[in-house]
Coordinates of N, CA, C and O and ligand atoms in Angstrom, one line a residue:
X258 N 0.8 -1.2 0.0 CA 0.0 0.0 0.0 C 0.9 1.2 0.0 O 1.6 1.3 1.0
X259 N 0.9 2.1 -0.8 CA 1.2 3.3 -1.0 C 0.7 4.3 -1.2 O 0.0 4.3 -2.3
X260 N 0.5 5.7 -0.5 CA 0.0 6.7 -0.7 C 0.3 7.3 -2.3 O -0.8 7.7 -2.9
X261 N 1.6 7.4 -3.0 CA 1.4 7.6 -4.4 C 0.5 6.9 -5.1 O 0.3 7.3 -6.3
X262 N -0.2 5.7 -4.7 CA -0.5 4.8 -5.7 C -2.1 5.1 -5.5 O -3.0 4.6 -6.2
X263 N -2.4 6.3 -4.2 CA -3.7 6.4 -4.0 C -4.7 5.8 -2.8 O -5.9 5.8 -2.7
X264 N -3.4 5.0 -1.7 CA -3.7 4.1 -1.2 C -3.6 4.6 0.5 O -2.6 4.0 0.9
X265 N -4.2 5.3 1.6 CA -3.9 5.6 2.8 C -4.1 4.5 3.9 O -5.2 4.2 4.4
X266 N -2.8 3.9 4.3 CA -2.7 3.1 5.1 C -3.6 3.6 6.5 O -4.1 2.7 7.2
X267 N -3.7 4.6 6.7 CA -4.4 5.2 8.2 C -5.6 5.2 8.2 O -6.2 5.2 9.3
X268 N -6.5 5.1 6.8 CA -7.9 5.2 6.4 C -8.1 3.5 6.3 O -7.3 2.8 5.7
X269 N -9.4 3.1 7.1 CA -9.9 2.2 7.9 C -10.5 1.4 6.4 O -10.6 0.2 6.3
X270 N -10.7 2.4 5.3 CA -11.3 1.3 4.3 C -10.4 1.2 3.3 O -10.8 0.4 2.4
X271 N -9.1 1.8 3.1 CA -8.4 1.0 2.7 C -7.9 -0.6 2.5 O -7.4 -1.3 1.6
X272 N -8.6 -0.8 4.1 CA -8.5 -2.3 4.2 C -9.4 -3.3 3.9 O -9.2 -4.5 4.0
X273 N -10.8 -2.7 3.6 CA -11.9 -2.8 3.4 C -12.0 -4.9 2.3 O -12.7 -5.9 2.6
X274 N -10.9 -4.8 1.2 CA -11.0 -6.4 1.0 C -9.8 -7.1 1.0 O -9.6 -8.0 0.2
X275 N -8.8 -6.5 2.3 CA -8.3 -7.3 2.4 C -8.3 -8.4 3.9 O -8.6 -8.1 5.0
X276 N -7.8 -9.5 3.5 CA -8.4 -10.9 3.8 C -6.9 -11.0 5.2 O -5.9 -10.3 5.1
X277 N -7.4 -11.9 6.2 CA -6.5 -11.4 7.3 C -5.1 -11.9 6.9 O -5.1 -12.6 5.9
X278 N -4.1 -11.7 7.5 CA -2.9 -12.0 6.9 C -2.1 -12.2 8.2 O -2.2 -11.7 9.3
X279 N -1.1 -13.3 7.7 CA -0.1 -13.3 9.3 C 1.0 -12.6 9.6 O 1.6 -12.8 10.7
X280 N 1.5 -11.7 8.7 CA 2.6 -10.5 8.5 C 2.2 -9.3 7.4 O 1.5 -9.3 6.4
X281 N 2.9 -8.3 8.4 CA 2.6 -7.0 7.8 C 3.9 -6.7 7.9 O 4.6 -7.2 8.8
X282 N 4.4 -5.8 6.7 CA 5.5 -5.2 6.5 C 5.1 -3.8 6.2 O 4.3 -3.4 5.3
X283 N 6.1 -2.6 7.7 CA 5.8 -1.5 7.2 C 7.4 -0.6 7.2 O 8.3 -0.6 8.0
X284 N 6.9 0.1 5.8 CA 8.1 1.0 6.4 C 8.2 3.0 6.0 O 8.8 3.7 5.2
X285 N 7.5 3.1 7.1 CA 6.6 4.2 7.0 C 7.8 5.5 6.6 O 9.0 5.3 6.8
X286 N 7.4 6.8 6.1 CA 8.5 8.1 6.7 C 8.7 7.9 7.8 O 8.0 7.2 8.5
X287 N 10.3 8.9 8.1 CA 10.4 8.7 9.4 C 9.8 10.6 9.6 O 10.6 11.5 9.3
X288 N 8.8 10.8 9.9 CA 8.1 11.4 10.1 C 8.5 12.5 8.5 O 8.3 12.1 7.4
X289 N 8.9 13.8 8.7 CA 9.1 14.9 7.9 C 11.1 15.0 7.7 O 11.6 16.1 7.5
X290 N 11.9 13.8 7.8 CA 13.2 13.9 7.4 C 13.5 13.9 5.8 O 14.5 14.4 5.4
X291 N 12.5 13.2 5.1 CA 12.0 13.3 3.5 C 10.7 13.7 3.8 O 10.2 13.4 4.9
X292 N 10.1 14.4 2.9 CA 8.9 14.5 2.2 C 8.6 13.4 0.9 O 9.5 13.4 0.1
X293 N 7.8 12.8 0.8 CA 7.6 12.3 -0.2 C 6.8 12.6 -1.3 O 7.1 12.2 -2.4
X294 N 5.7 13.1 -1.1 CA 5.0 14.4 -2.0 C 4.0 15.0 -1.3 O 3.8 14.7 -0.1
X295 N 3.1 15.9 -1.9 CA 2.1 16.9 -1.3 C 1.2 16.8 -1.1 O 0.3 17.7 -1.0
X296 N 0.9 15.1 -0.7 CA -0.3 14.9 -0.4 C -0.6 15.0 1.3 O 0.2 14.7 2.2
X297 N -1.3 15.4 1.5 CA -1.8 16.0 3.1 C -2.0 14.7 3.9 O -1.9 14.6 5.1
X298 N -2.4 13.5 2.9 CA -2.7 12.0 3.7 C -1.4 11.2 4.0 O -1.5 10.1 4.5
X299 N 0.1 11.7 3.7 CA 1.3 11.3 3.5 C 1.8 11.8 5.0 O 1.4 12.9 5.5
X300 N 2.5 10.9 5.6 CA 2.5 10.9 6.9 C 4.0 11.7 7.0 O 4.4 12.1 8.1
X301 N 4.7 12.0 6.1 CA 5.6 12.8 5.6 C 5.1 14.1 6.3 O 5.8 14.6 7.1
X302 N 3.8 14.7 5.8 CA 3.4 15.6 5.6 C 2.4 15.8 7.0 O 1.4 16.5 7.2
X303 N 3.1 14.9 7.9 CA 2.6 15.5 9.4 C 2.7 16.9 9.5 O 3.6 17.4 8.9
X304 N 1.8 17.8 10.5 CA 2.3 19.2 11.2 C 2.8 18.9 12.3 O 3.5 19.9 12.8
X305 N 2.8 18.2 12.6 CA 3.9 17.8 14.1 C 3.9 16.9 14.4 O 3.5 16.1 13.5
X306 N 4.3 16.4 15.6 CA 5.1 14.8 15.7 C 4.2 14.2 16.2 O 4.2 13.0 16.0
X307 N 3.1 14.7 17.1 CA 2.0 14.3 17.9 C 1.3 13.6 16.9 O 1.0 12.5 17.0
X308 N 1.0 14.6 15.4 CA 0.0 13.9 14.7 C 0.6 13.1 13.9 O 0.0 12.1 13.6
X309 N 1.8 13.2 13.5 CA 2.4 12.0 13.1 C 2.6 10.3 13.6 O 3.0 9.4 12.9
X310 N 2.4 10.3 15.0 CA 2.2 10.0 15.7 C 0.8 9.0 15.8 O 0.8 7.8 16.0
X311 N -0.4 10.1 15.6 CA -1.4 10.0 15.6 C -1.9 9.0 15.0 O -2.6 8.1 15.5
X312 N -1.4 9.3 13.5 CA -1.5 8.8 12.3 C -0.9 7.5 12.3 O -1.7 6.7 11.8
X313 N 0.2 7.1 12.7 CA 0.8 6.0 13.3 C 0.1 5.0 13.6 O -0.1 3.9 13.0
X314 N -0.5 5.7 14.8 CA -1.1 5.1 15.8 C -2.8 4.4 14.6 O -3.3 3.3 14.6
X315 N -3.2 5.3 13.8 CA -4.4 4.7 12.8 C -3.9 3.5 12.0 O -4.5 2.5 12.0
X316 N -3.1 3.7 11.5 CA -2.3 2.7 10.7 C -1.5 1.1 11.3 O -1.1 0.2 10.6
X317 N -1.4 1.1 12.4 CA -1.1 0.3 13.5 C -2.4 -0.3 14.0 O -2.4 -1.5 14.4
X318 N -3.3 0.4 14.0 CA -4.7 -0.3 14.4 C -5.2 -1.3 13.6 O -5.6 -2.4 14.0
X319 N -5.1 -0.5 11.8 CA -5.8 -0.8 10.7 C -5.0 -2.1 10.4 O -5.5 -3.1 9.9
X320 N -3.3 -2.1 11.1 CA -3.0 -3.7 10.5 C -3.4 -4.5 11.9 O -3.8 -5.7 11.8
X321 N -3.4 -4.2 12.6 CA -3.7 -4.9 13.9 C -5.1 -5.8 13.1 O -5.1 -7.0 12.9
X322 N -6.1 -5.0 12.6 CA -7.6 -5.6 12.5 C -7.4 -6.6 11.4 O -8.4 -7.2 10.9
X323 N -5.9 -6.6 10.9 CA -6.8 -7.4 9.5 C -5.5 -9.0 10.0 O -5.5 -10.1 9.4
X324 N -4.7 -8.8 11.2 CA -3.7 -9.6 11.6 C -4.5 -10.5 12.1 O -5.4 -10.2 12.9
X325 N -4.2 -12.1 11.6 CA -4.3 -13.1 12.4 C -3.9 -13.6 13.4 O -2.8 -13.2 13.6
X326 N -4.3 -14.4 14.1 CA -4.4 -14.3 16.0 C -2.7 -14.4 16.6 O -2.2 -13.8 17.5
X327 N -2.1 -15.5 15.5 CA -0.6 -15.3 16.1 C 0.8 -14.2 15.0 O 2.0 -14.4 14.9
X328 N -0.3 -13.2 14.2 CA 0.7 -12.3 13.2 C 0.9 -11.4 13.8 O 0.4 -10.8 14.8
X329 N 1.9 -11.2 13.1 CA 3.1 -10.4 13.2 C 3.2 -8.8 12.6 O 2.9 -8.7 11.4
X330 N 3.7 -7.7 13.1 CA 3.6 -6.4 12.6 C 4.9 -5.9 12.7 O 5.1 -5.1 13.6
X331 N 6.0 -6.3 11.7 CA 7.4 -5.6 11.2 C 7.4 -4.2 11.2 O 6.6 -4.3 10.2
X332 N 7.4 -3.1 11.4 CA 8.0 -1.7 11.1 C 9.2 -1.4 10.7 O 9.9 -2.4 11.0
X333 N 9.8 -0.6 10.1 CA 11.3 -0.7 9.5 C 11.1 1.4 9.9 O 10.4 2.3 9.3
X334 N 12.0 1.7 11.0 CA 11.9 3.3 11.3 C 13.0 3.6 12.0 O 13.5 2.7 12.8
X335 N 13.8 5.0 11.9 CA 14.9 5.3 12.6 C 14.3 6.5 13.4 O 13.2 7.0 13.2
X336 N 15.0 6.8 14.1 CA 15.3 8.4 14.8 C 16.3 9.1 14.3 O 17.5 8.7 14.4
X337 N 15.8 10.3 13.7 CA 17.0 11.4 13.6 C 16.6 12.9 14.5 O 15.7 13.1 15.3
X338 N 17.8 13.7 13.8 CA 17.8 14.9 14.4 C 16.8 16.4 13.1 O 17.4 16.8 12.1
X339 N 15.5 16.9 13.6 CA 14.8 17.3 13.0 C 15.1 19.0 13.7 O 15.0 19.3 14.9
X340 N 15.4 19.8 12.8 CA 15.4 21.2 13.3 C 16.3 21.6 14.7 O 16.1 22.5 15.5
X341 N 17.5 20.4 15.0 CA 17.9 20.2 16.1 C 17.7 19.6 17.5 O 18.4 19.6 18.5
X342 N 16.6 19.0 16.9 CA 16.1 18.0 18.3 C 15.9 16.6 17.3 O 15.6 16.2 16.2
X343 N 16.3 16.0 18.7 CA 16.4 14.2 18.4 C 14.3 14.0 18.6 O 13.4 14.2 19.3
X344 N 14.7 13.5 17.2 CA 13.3 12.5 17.6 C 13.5 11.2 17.8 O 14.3 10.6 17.0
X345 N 13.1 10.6 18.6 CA 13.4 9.1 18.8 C 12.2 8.3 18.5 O 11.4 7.7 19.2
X346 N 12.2 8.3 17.0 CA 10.7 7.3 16.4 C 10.1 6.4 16.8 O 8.9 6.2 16.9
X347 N 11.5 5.2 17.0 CA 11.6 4.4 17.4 C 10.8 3.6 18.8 O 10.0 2.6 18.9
X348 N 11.3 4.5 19.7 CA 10.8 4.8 20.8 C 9.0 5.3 21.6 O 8.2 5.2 22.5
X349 N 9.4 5.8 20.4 CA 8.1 6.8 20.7 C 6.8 6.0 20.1 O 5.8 5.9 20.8
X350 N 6.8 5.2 18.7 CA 6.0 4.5 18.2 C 6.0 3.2 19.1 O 4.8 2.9 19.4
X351 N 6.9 2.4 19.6 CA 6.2 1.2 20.0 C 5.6 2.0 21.8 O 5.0 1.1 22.4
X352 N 5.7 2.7 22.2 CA 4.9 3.2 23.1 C 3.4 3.9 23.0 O 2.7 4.2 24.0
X353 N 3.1 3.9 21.7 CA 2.0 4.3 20.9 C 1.4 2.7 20.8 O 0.3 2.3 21.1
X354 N 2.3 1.9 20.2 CA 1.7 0.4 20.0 C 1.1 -0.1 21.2 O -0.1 -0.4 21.4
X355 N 2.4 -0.3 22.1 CA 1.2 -0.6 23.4 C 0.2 -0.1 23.7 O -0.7 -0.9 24.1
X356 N 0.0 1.4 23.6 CA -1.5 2.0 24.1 C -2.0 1.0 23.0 O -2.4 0.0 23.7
X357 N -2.2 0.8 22.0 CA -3.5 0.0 20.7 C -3.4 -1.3 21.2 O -4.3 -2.1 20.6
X358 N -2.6 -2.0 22.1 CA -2.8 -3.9 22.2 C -1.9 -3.7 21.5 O -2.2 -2.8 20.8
X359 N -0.5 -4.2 21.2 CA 0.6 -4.7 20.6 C 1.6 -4.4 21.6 O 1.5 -3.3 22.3
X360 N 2.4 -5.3 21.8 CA 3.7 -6.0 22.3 C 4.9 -5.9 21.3 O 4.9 -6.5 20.3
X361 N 5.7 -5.2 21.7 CA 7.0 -6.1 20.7 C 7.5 -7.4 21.1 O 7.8 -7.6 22.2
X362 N 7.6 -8.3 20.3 CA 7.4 -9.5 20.0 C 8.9 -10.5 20.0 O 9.2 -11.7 19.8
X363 N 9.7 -9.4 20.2 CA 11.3 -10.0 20.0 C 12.3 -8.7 20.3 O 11.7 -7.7 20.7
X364 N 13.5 -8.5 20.2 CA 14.7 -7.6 20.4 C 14.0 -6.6 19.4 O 13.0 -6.9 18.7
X365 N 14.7 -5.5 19.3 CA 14.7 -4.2 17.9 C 15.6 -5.0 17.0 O 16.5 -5.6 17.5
X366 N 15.6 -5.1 16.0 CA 16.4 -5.6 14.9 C 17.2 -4.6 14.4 O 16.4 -3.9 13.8
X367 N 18.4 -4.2 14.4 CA 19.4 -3.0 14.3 C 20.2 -3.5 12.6 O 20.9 -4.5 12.2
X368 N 19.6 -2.0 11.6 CA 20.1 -2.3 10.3 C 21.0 -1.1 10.5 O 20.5 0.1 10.8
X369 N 22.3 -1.3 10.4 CA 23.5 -0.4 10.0 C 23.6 0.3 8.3 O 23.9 -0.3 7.2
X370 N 23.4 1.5 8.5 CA 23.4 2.3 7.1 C 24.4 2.2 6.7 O 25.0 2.9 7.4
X371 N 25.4 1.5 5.7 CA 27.0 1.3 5.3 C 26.9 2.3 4.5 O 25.8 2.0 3.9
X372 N 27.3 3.5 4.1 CA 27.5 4.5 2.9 C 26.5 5.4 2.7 O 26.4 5.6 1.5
X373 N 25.6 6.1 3.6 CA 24.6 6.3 3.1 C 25.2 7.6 3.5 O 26.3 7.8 4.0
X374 N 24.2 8.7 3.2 CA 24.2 10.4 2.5 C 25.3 11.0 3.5 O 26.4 11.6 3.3
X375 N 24.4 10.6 4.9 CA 24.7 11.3 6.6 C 26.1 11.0 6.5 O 26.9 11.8 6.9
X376 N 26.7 9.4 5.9 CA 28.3 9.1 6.8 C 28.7 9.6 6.3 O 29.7 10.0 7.0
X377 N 28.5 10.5 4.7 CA 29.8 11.0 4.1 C 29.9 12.4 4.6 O 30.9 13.1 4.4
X378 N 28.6 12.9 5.1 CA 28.7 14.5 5.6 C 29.6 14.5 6.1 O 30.3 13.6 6.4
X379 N 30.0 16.1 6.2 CA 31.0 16.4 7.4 C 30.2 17.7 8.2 O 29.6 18.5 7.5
X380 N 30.1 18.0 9.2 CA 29.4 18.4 10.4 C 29.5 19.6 10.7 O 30.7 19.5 11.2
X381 N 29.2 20.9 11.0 CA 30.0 22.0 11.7 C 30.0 22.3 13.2 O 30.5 23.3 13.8
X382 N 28.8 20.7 13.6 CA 29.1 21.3 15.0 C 29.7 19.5 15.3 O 30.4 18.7 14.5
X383 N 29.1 19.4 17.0 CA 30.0 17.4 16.9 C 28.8 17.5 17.9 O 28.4 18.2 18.8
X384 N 28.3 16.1 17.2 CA 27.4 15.2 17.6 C 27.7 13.4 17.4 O 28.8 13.1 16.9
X385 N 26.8 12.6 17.7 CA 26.7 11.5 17.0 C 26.0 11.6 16.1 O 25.0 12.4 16.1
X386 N 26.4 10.8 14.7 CA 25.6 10.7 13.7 C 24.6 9.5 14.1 O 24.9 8.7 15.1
X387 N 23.3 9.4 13.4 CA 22.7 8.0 13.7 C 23.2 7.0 12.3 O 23.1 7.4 11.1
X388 N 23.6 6.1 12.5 CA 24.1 5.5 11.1 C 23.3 3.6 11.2 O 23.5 2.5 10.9
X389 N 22.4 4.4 11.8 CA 21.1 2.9 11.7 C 19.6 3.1 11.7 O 19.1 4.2 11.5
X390 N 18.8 1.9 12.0 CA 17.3 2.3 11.9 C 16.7 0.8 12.8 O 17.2 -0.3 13.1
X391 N 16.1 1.1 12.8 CA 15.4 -0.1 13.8 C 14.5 -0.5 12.8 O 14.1 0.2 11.9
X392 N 14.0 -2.1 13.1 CA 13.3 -2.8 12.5 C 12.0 -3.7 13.9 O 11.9 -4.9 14.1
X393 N 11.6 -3.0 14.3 CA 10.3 -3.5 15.4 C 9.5 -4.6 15.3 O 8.8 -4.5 14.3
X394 N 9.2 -5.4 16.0 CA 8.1 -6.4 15.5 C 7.3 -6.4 16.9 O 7.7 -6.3 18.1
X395 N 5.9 -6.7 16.2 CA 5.1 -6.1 17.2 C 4.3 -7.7 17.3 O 4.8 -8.6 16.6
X396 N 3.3 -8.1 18.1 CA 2.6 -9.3 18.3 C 1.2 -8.7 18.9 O 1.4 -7.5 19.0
X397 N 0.2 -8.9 19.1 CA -1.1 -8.7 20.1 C -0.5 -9.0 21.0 O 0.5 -9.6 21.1
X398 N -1.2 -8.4 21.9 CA -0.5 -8.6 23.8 C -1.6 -9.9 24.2 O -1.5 -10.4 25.3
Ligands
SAM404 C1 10.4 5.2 3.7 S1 9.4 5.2 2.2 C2 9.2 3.5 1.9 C3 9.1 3.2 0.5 C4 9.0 1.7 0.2 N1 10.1 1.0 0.9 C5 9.2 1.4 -1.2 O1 10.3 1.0 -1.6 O2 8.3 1.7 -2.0 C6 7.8 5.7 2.9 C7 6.6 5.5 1.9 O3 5.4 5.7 2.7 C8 4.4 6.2 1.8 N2 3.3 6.8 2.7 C9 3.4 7.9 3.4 N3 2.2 8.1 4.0 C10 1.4 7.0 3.7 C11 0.1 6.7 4.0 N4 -0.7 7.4 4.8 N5 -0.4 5.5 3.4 C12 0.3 4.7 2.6 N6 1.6 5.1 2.3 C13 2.1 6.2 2.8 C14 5.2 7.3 1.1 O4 4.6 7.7 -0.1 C15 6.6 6.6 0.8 O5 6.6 5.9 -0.4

């Protein structure tokens, strides 16, 4: 499901024929660090982190309802640094998950970015760079 394709993961009838399934794979913006286009239903295109958040949290329900009794809900999301504050996505979404009934279901699965845009920056102030993203798996509680 893709919002270019016309498709809003957060909107309830999106799901409307699909049949239950025992894995979901998501791998959402990580809030407004890309934009991906102008559409207002594009979770990119949150006004703040709450509603991005928010939206999350709709989209997380909608796979919850269509998951069968022992499936599985993959996320693929990092935290970066937005206008100079750390967002911790990561964090912050499976704490949203529990409010809806879901559990993480195993460790965070840790993907190392080898070469990607951030390693080759160079910096003018000194921080850590984030040079990974988490991979979350959620279960019903
Ligand atoms: C990190 S990219 C992942 C792209 C995907 N891995 C792929 O290769 O096609 C995030 C994607 O989420 C889509 N997206 C954003 N908001 C959405 C929504 N409400 N419903 C469905 N897709 C959405 C964006 O259009 C973008 O393509």
């Amino acid at each position: 499901m893709d919002v270019r394709k016309g498709q809003d993961a957060a909107d309830r009838a999106s799901y409307a024929d699909c049949e239950p399934v025992e894995f979901v794979w998501m791998h959402p913006p990580y809030w407004r660090m890309v934009r991906y286009n102008a559409d207002s239903r594009c979770l990119s295109n949150a006004p703040s982190l709450d509603a991005f958040l928010d939206q999350m949290e709709l989209v997380l329900r909608n796979c919850q309802s269509v998951l069968k009794p022992r499936g599985k809900i993959a996320v693929l999301i990092g935290g970066y640094s937005d206008r100079g504050r750390y967002q911790p996505l990561p964090h912050l979404l499976v704490a949203r998950a529990i409010q809806v009934g879901l559990w993480p279901a195993c460790t965070e699965i840790i993907r190392f970015q080898h070469g990607n845009t951030s390693s080759r920056k160079t910096y003018r102030s000194s921080f850590i760079p984030g040079l990974h993203d988490v991979c979350l798996v959620f279960e019903r509680v």
